[in-house]
mmCIF file of C-alpha atoms in Angstrom:
data_model
loop_
_atom_site.group_PDB
_atom_site.id
_atom_site.type_symbol
_atom_site.label_atom_id
_atom_site.label_comp_id
_atom_site.label_asym_id
_atom_site.label_seq_id
_atom_site.Cartn_x
_atom_site.Cartn_y
_atom_site.Cartn_z
ATOM 1 C CA MET A 1 -214.165 28.964 -15.566
ATOM 2 C CA PRO A 2 -210.567 28.456 -16.726
ATOM 3 C CA SER A 3 -209.171 26.270 -19.232
ATOM 4 C CA PRO A 4 -206.965 23.400 -18.893
ATOM 5 C CA ILE A 5 -203.828 25.672 -19.694
ATOM 6 C CA GLN A 6 -204.486 28.399 -17.864
ATOM 7 C CA GLY A 7 -204.773 25.888 -15.055
ATOM 8 C CA LYS A 8 -201.840 24.628 -15.100
ATOM 9 C CA SER A 9 -199.495 27.588 -15.372
ATOM 10 C CA THR A 10 -201.412 29.176 -11.690
ATOM 11 C CA PHE A 11 -200.280 27.635 -8.458
ATOM 12 C CA ARG A 12 -203.871 27.132 -6.628
ATOM 13 C CA ILE A 13 -204.115 27.169 -2.920
ATOM 14 C CA LEU A 14 -207.807 25.989 -1.410
ATOM 15 C CA MET A 15 -208.730 28.524 1.176
ATOM 16 C CA LEU A 16 -211.429 26.584 3.865
ATOM 17 C CA HIS A 17 -213.083 28.873 6.331
ATOM 18 C CA GLY A 18 -214.317 27.750 10.024
ATOM 19 C CA TYR A 19 -217.583 26.616 11.116
ATOM 20 C CA ALA A 20 -220.618 29.388 10.569
ATOM 21 C CA GLN A 21 -218.135 31.564 8.278
ATOM 22 C CA SER A 22 -218.324 31.921 4.764
ATOM 23 C CA SER A 23 -215.772 32.508 2.078
ATOM 24 C CA ASP A 24 -216.324 36.587 1.990
ATOM 25 C CA ARG A 25 -215.436 36.435 5.959
ATOM 26 C CA PHE A 26 -212.565 34.350 5.205
ATOM 27 C CA ARG A 27 -211.033 36.284 2.746
ATOM 28 C CA VAL A 28 -211.246 39.339 4.930
ATOM 29 C CA LYS A 29 -209.923 37.773 8.000
ATOM 30 C CA ALA A 30 -206.838 35.927 6.283
ATOM 31 C CA ARG A 31 -206.058 39.111 4.075
ATOM 32 C CA LEU A 32 -202.565 39.166 6.245
ATOM 33 C CA LEU A 33 -201.929 35.903 5.634
ATOM 34 C CA THR A 34 -202.623 35.493 2.007
ATOM 35 C CA GLU A 35 -200.240 38.829 1.474
ATOM 36 C CA GLU A 36 -197.724 37.147 3.350
ATOM 37 C CA ILE A 37 -198.099 33.712 1.653
ATOM 38 C CA SER A 38 -197.831 35.915 -1.524
ATOM 39 C CA SER A 39 -194.600 38.164 -0.551
ATOM 40 C CA HIS A 40 -192.864 35.075 0.383
ATOM 41 C CA LEU A 41 -193.483 32.541 -2.018
ATOM 42 C CA LEU A 42 -194.729 34.302 -5.388
ATOM 43 C CA PRO A 43 -190.843 34.864 -6.581
ATOM 44 C CA HIS A 44 -190.301 30.950 -6.250
ATOM 45 C CA ILE A 45 -193.262 29.544 -8.124
ATOM 46 C CA LEU A 46 -193.195 32.183 -10.824
ATOM 47 C CA PRO A 47 -190.489 29.927 -12.904
ATOM 48 C CA SER A 48 -193.026 26.980 -13.102
ATOM 49 C CA TYR A 49 -196.425 28.772 -12.869
ATOM 50 C CA PRO A 50 -196.112 31.826 -14.589
ATOM 51 C CA ASP A 51 -199.659 33.316 -14.157
ATOM 52 C CA GLY A 52 -198.944 33.381 -10.368
ATOM 53 C CA LEU A 53 -200.633 32.607 -7.819
ATOM 54 C CA GLU A 54 -204.558 31.817 -7.051
ATOM 55 C CA PHE A 55 -206.480 31.751 -3.650
ATOM 56 C CA ILE A 56 -209.458 29.629 -3.742
ATOM 57 C CA PHE A 57 -211.883 30.756 -1.346
ATOM 58 C CA ALA A 58 -214.302 28.196 -1.300
ATOM 59 C CA ASP A 59 -218.149 28.136 0.501
ATOM 60 C CA ALA A 60 -219.469 25.428 2.692
ATOM 61 C CA PRO A 61 -222.363 23.694 1.379
ATOM 62 C CA PHE A 62 -224.807 23.476 4.329
ATOM 63 C CA VAL A 63 -226.270 27.046 5.769
ATOM 64 C CA LEU A 64 -226.797 27.407 9.530
ATOM 65 C CA SER A 65 -229.982 28.791 11.206
ATOM 66 C CA ALA A 66 -230.533 29.784 14.690
ATOM 67 C CA ASP A 67 -231.761 26.044 14.988
ATOM 68 C CA ASP A 68 -228.287 25.087 14.238
ATOM 69 C CA GLY A 69 -227.101 27.085 17.051
ATOM 70 C CA ASN A 70 -225.857 30.101 15.355
ATOM 71 C CA SER A 71 -226.874 33.373 16.724
ATOM 72 C CA ASP A 72 -225.135 35.664 14.188
ATOM 73 C CA THR A 73 -227.614 37.698 12.579
ATOM 74 C CA SER A 74 -225.210 39.438 10.123
ATOM 75 C CA ALA A 75 -226.408 39.746 6.369
ATOM 76 C CA LEU A 76 -223.495 37.211 5.685
ATOM 77 C CA GLU A 77 -224.336 34.091 5.175
ATOM 78 C CA SER A 78 -222.931 31.157 8.423
ATOM 79 C CA ARG A 79 -221.750 27.781 6.733
ATOM 80 C CA ALA A 80 -220.680 24.623 7.692
ATOM 81 C CA TRP A 81 -218.661 21.962 6.031
ATOM 82 C CA TRP A 82 -220.361 19.163 8.053
ATOM 83 C CA LEU A 83 -223.237 19.758 10.957
ATOM 84 C CA ASN A 84 -221.803 18.236 14.327
ATOM 85 C CA LEU A 85 -218.424 19.483 15.431
ATOM 86 C CA ASP A 86 -217.478 16.081 18.285
ATOM 87 C CA ASP A 87 -214.792 14.038 17.369
ATOM 88 C CA VAL A 88 -216.870 10.870 17.980
ATOM 89 C CA ASN A 89 -219.582 10.503 15.992
ATOM 90 C CA ARG A 90 -220.131 10.247 11.808
ATOM 91 C CA TYR A 91 -220.007 13.629 10.646
ATOM 92 C CA ILE A 92 -222.948 14.790 8.788
ATOM 93 C CA GLY A 93 -222.690 15.364 5.281
ATOM 94 C CA LEU A 94 -219.145 15.119 5.085
ATOM 95 C CA GLN A 95 -219.474 13.105 2.451
ATOM 96 C CA ASP A 96 -221.527 15.442 -0.086
ATOM 97 C CA THR A 97 -219.206 18.024 0.817
ATOM 98 C CA LEU A 98 -216.408 16.315 -0.433
ATOM 99 C CA VAL A 99 -217.694 15.672 -3.743
ATOM 100 C CA GLU A 100 -219.621 19.207 -4.305
ATOM 101 C CA LEU A 101 -215.923 20.704 -3.434
ATOM 102 C CA SER A 102 -214.103 18.870 -5.991
ATOM 103 C CA GLU A 103 -216.566 19.729 -8.596
ATOM 104 C CA SER A 104 -216.244 23.438 -7.601
ATOM 105 C CA LEU A 105 -213.207 23.300 -8.787
ATOM 106 C CA HIS A 106 -213.944 22.853 -12.230
ATOM 107 C CA GLY A 107 -211.371 20.008 -13.185
ATOM 108 C CA GLN A 108 -208.415 21.915 -11.857
ATOM 109 C CA PRO A 109 -206.019 20.623 -9.113
ATOM 110 C CA ILE A 110 -205.029 22.174 -6.700
ATOM 111 C CA HIS A 111 -201.612 22.557 -5.227
ATOM 112 C CA ALA A 112 -201.880 23.453 -1.306
ATOM 113 C CA ALA A 113 -204.466 24.177 0.752
ATOM 114 C CA VAL A 114 -204.736 26.296 4.138
ATOM 115 C CA GLY A 115 -207.981 26.103 6.554
ATOM 116 C CA PHE A 116 -209.211 27.396 9.909
ATOM 117 C CA SER A 117 -211.061 25.361 12.549
ATOM 118 C CA GLN A 118 -213.596 23.324 11.084
ATOM 119 C CA GLY A 119 -212.102 24.120 7.702
ATOM 120 C CA GLY A 120 -208.320 23.439 9.413
ATOM 121 C CA ALA A 121 -209.802 19.529 10.039
ATOM 122 C CA LEU A 122 -211.427 19.775 6.455
ATOM 123 C CA THR A 123 -207.636 20.683 5.034
ATOM 124 C CA ALA A 124 -206.099 17.933 6.583
ATOM 125 C CA MET A 125 -209.206 15.010 5.156
ATOM 126 C CA ILE A 126 -208.049 17.084 1.677
ATOM 127 C CA ALA A 127 -204.554 16.110 1.886
ATOM 128 C CA GLY A 128 -205.219 12.811 2.762
ATOM 129 C CA LEU A 129 -207.237 12.551 -0.447
ATOM 130 C CA CYS A 130 -204.646 13.682 -2.461
ATOM 131 C CA ASP A 131 -202.281 11.516 -1.264
ATOM 132 C CA ALA A 132 -204.534 8.870 -2.187
ATOM 133 C CA SER A 133 -203.624 9.829 -6.145
ATOM 134 C CA THR A 134 -200.388 8.070 -5.585
ATOM 135 C CA ASN A 135 -200.969 6.111 -2.540
ATOM 136 C CA SER A 136 -203.135 2.861 -2.844
ATOM 137 C CA THR A 137 -203.621 2.086 0.422
ATOM 138 C CA ARG A 138 -204.764 5.214 1.630
ATOM 139 C CA LYS A 139 -207.259 4.795 -1.154
ATOM 140 C CA GLU A 140 -208.393 1.860 -0.835
ATOM 141 C CA MET A 141 -209.286 2.402 3.389
ATOM 142 C CA LEU A 142 -210.976 5.469 2.524
ATOM 143 C CA ARG A 143 -213.071 3.776 -0.211
ATOM 144 C CA ALA A 144 -213.715 1.130 2.318
ATOM 145 C CA GLN A 145 -214.909 3.983 4.928
ATOM 146 C CA GLY A 146 -217.627 5.516 2.624
ATOM 147 C CA ILE A 147 -215.747 8.156 1.330
ATOM 148 C CA PRO A 148 -215.862 9.026 -2.182
ATOM 149 C CA VAL A 149 -212.150 9.243 -3.428
ATOM 150 C CA GLY A 150 -212.657 8.059 -6.776
ATOM 151 C CA THR A 151 -215.312 10.576 -7.348
ATOM 152 C CA PHE A 152 -213.208 13.180 -5.317
ATOM 153 C CA LEU A 153 -209.671 12.324 -7.734
ATOM 154 C CA THR A 154 -211.815 11.907 -10.964
ATOM 155 C CA ASN A 155 -213.471 15.454 -10.640
ATOM 156 C CA LEU A 156 -209.665 16.496 -10.455
ATOM 157 C CA PRO A 157 -207.810 14.857 -13.029
ATOM 158 C CA GLY A 158 -204.053 15.257 -12.960
ATOM 159 C CA GLN A 159 -204.517 15.647 -9.101
ATOM 160 C CA GLU A 160 -201.685 14.980 -7.101
ATOM 161 C CA PRO A 161 -200.390 15.450 -3.493
ATOM 162 C CA LEU A 162 -200.379 18.508 -1.886
ATOM 163 C CA LYS A 163 -197.205 20.212 -1.663
ATOM 164 C CA PHE A 164 -197.973 22.219 1.603
ATOM 165 C CA VAL A 165 -200.832 22.702 4.169
ATOM 166 C CA VAL A 166 -201.627 25.079 6.820
ATOM 167 C CA CYS A 167 -204.327 24.153 9.662
ATOM 168 C CA ILE A 168 -205.145 27.142 12.199
ATOM 169 C CA SER A 169 -206.592 25.992 14.732
ATOM 170 C CA GLY A 170 -207.082 22.299 13.059
ATOM 171 C CA PHE A 171 -208.632 19.041 14.986
ATOM 172 C CA ARG A 172 -208.293 15.286 13.633
ATOM 173 C CA GLY A 173 -211.022 13.847 12.555
ATOM 174 C CA THR A 174 -213.075 11.166 14.371
ATOM 175 C CA MET A 175 -210.474 8.490 14.289
ATOM 176 C CA LYS A 176 -213.457 5.197 14.201
ATOM 177 C CA TYR A 177 -214.698 6.356 11.064
ATOM 178 C CA TYR A 178 -212.219 8.587 9.441
ATOM 179 C CA SER A 179 -208.943 7.066 9.858
ATOM 180 C CA GLY A 180 -208.046 6.547 6.338
ATOM 181 C CA PHE A 181 -207.516 9.981 6.240
ATOM 182 C CA TYR A 182 -204.682 9.343 8.431
ATOM 183 C CA ALA A 183 -203.128 6.422 8.079
ATOM 184 C CA PRO A 184 -201.002 5.994 7.018
ATOM 185 C CA MET A 185 -199.367 9.068 8.209
ATOM 186 C CA LEU A 186 -199.280 11.918 6.054
ATOM 187 C CA THR A 187 -195.860 12.639 4.035
ATOM 188 C CA THR A 188 -197.733 16.422 3.326
ATOM 189 C CA PRO A 189 -195.522 19.331 4.588
ATOM 190 C CA SER A 190 -197.420 20.829 7.562
ATOM 191 C CA MET A 191 -197.666 24.010 9.440
ATOM 192 C CA HIS A 192 -200.309 23.984 12.770
ATOM 193 C CA ILE A 193 -200.874 26.894 14.263
ATOM 194 C CA ILE A 194 -202.339 26.922 17.963
ATOM 195 C CA ALA A 195 -204.112 29.558 19.979
ATOM 196 C CA ALA A 196 -203.208 29.721 23.375
ATOM 197 C CA LEU A 197 -206.233 31.004 24.516
ATOM 198 C CA ASP A 198 -208.625 28.804 22.521
ATOM 199 C CA THR A 199 -211.877 28.189 23.861
ATOM 200 C CA MET A 200 -213.655 26.415 21.064
ATOM 201 C CA VAL A 201 -210.451 24.089 19.764
ATOM 202 C CA ALA A 202 -208.580 22.545 22.875
ATOM 203 C CA ASP A 203 -204.714 22.323 22.457
ATOM 204 C CA VAL A 204 -205.105 18.310 23.002
ATOM 205 C CA GLN A 205 -207.011 17.976 19.823
ATOM 206 C CA SER A 206 -204.985 20.209 17.829
ATOM 207 C CA GLN A 207 -202.158 17.824 18.863
ATOM 208 C CA ASP A 208 -203.648 14.788 17.765
ATOM 209 C CA LEU A 209 -204.304 16.310 14.368
ATOM 210 C CA ILE A 210 -200.535 17.582 14.544
ATOM 211 C CA SER A 211 -199.565 13.626 15.264
ATOM 212 C CA VAL A 212 -200.923 12.179 11.893
ATOM 213 C CA PHE A 213 -198.176 14.513 10.087
ATOM 214 C CA GLU A 214 -194.884 13.185 9.821
ATOM 215 C CA LYS A 215 -192.521 16.506 10.023
ATOM 216 C CA PRO A 216 -195.405 18.954 11.137
ATOM 217 C CA GLN A 217 -194.315 22.304 12.331
ATOM 218 C CA VAL A 218 -196.082 23.867 15.379
ATOM 219 C CA VAL A 219 -196.438 27.219 16.091
ATOM 220 C CA TYR A 220 -198.397 29.241 18.897
ATOM 221 C CA HIS A 221 -200.165 32.486 19.107
ATOM 222 C CA ARG A 222 -201.349 34.471 22.169
ATOM 223 C CA GLY A 223 -204.916 35.028 20.862
ATOM 224 C CA GLY A 224 -207.771 33.433 21.009
ATOM 225 C CA HIS A 225 -210.113 31.222 18.252
ATOM 226 C CA HIS A 226 -209.672 33.351 15.639
ATOM 227 C CA ILE A 227 -206.921 33.911 12.654
ATOM 228 C CA PRO A 228 -203.472 35.678 13.960
ATOM 229 C CA ARG A 229 -202.609 38.569 12.597
ATOM 230 C CA ASP A 230 -199.078 39.233 14.145
ATOM 231 C CA ARG A 231 -196.758 40.055 11.042
ATOM 232 C CA ARG A 232 -193.893 38.021 13.143
ATOM 233 C CA LEU A 233 -195.822 35.069 13.144
ATOM 234 C CA LEU A 234 -197.501 35.245 9.707
ATOM 235 C CA GLY A 235 -193.951 35.605 8.219
ATOM 236 C CA ARG A 236 -192.936 32.533 9.522
ATOM 237 C CA VAL A 237 -196.175 31.069 7.961
ATOM 238 C CA GLY A 238 -194.445 32.688 4.386
ATOM 239 C CA GLU A 239 -190.887 30.917 5.211
ATOM 240 C CA PHE A 240 -192.495 27.832 5.573
ATOM 241 C CA VAL A 241 -194.695 27.634 2.496
ATOM 242 C CA THR A 242 -191.501 28.816 0.955
ATOM 243 C CA LEU A 243 -189.421 25.938 2.056
ATOM 244 C CA ALA A 244 -191.886 23.262 1.490
ATOM 245 C CA TYR A 245 -192.313 24.424 -2.015
ATOM 246 C CA ASP A 246 -188.514 24.774 -2.668
ATOM 247 C CA GLN A 247 -187.952 21.476 -0.897
ATOM 248 C CA ASN A 248 -190.485 19.465 -3.091
ATOM 249 C CA GLN A 249 -189.333 21.384 -6.422
ATOM 250 C CA ARG A 250 -185.865 19.655 -5.700
ATOM 251 C CA SER A 251 -187.339 16.216 -4.881
ATOM 252 C CA GLU A 252 -189.353 16.488 -8.335
ATOM 253 C CA GLU A 253 -186.175 17.476 -10.081
ATOM 254 C CA ASP A 254 -184.291 15.033 -8.248
ATOM 255 C CA GLN A 255 -186.631 11.922 -9.451
ATOM 256 C CA MET A 256 -186.798 13.290 -13.196
ATOM 257 C CA GLN A 257 -183.345 13.208 -13.311
ATOM 258 C CA SER A 258 -183.037 9.505 -12.260
ATOM 259 C CA THR A 259 -185.855 8.784 -14.797
ATOM 260 C CA ILE A 260 -183.599 10.201 -17.732
ATOM 261 C CA VAL A 261 -180.462 8.503 -16.540
ATOM 262 C CA LYS A 262 -182.409 5.153 -16.407
ATOM 263 C CA THR A 263 -183.853 5.212 -19.924
ATOM 264 C CA MET A 264 -180.420 6.359 -21.020
ATOM 265 C CA VAL A 265 -179.286 3.355 -20.055
ATOM 266 C CA PRO A 266 -178.754 0.681 -22.640
ATOM 267 C CA SER A 267 -179.927 -2.580 -21.152
ATOM 268 C CA LYS A 268 -177.551 -5.602 -22.072
ATOM 269 C CA LYS A 269 -177.953 -9.322 -22.362
ATOM 270 C CA SER A 270 -175.072 -11.326 -20.359
ATOM 271 C CA ARG A 271 -173.008 -13.632 -22.543
ATOM 272 C CA PRO A 272 -170.811 -16.299 -21.427
ATOM 273 C CA VAL A 273 -167.343 -15.024 -21.057
ATOM 274 C CA SER A 274 -164.428 -17.149 -21.552
ATOM 275 C CA PRO A 275 -161.404 -17.301 -19.291
ATOM 276 C CA ARG A 276 -158.955 -15.244 -21.781
ATOM 277 C CA THR A 277 -161.216 -12.676 -22.541
ATOM 278 C CA GLY A 278 -161.818 -12.391 -18.937
ATOM 279 C CA LYS A 279 -158.457 -11.537 -18.037
ATOM 280 C CA LEU A 280 -158.913 -8.924 -20.908
ATOM 281 C CA ILE A 281 -161.678 -7.446 -19.538
ATOM 282 C CA MET A 282 -160.218 -7.565 -16.214
ATOM 283 C CA ARG A 283 -156.753 -5.170 -17.445
ATOM 284 C CA ARG A 284 -159.324 -2.985 -19.106
ATOM 285 C CA ARG A 285 -161.076 -2.199 -15.933
ATOM 286 C CA MET A 286 -157.609 -1.831 -14.010
ATOM 287 C CA THR A 287 -156.857 0.397 -16.458
ATOM 288 C CA SER A 288 -159.764 2.748 -16.199
ATOM 289 C CA ILE A 289 -159.611 2.522 -12.304
ATOM 290 C CA CYS A 290 -156.403 3.884 -12.679
ATOM 291 C CA THR A 291 -157.099 6.407 -14.934
ATOM 292 C CA PHE A 292 -159.907 7.896 -13.045
ATOM 293 C CA GLY A 293 -157.727 7.711 -9.960
ATOM 294 C CA THR A 294 -155.480 10.250 -11.406
ATOM 295 C CA HIS A 295 -157.876 12.895 -12.383
ATOM 296 C CA ALA A 296 -159.720 12.623 -9.056
ATOM 297 C CA PRO A 297 -161.374 15.965 -8.285
ATOM 298 C CA ARG A 298 -159.577 17.470 -4.830
ATOM 299 C CA PHE A 299 -162.287 18.565 -2.532
ATOM 300 C CA ARG A 300 -161.616 21.406 -0.188
#
């Protein structure tokens, strides 16, 4: 279990596999993707996260059998984050998954998430949960829908909104039961990768997920329901995560600078000003304005 100090100096990306997969399988299938993210992102994060990147490949809690429609006889386990795949009903086991997933992170917040298929759907939900750390409206909506948002955030003290998410063949959850994840719209920077020949997740399902993000980036690949291996496309993912991180850092620095300036400005109590004093003050102000005017910088 990492110490709090180690956790704070490492940029942690949660990796969520698809239905009937496992963390080991996803690690192999996503190798080129993680290499591309690392090569682009690592130089940018080191000043703030000197221990570098950590890809956290989590295992879904539900082990599938042949009765669940899983015909894979591989020795590797086949798992699921919840036990039904439609976008009409409640998801069996979702609440338990969210609690167990937060517990498995050992009290260390995450900074970003990447998911495939069912894991892509879960990635967007995680973005909503993390956004609830600073968004009271979303937090109340999730709580009202029976989502264990309080437990999730309690298990991850200091958790902040994610810096970015990447959803590959992802889809939106049942709006009737899980709209709190998506409304108000998510401001988390997002990239969505859609397969042109996907027979498992239809384009319209991915478009539904895209619609809940304020500024999504969308790329298509010509393959089917799998993680793309095209270096050019993966390079675009690397460029996206780097840009999202840099923009987030600039925003945080601007907010910090604004806070510092506010704390440095002394508060003054207003006092009544006599007419004569008022004229003197106006003369001083006019003098100051003229002085600044004579030394104004020239803009090219």
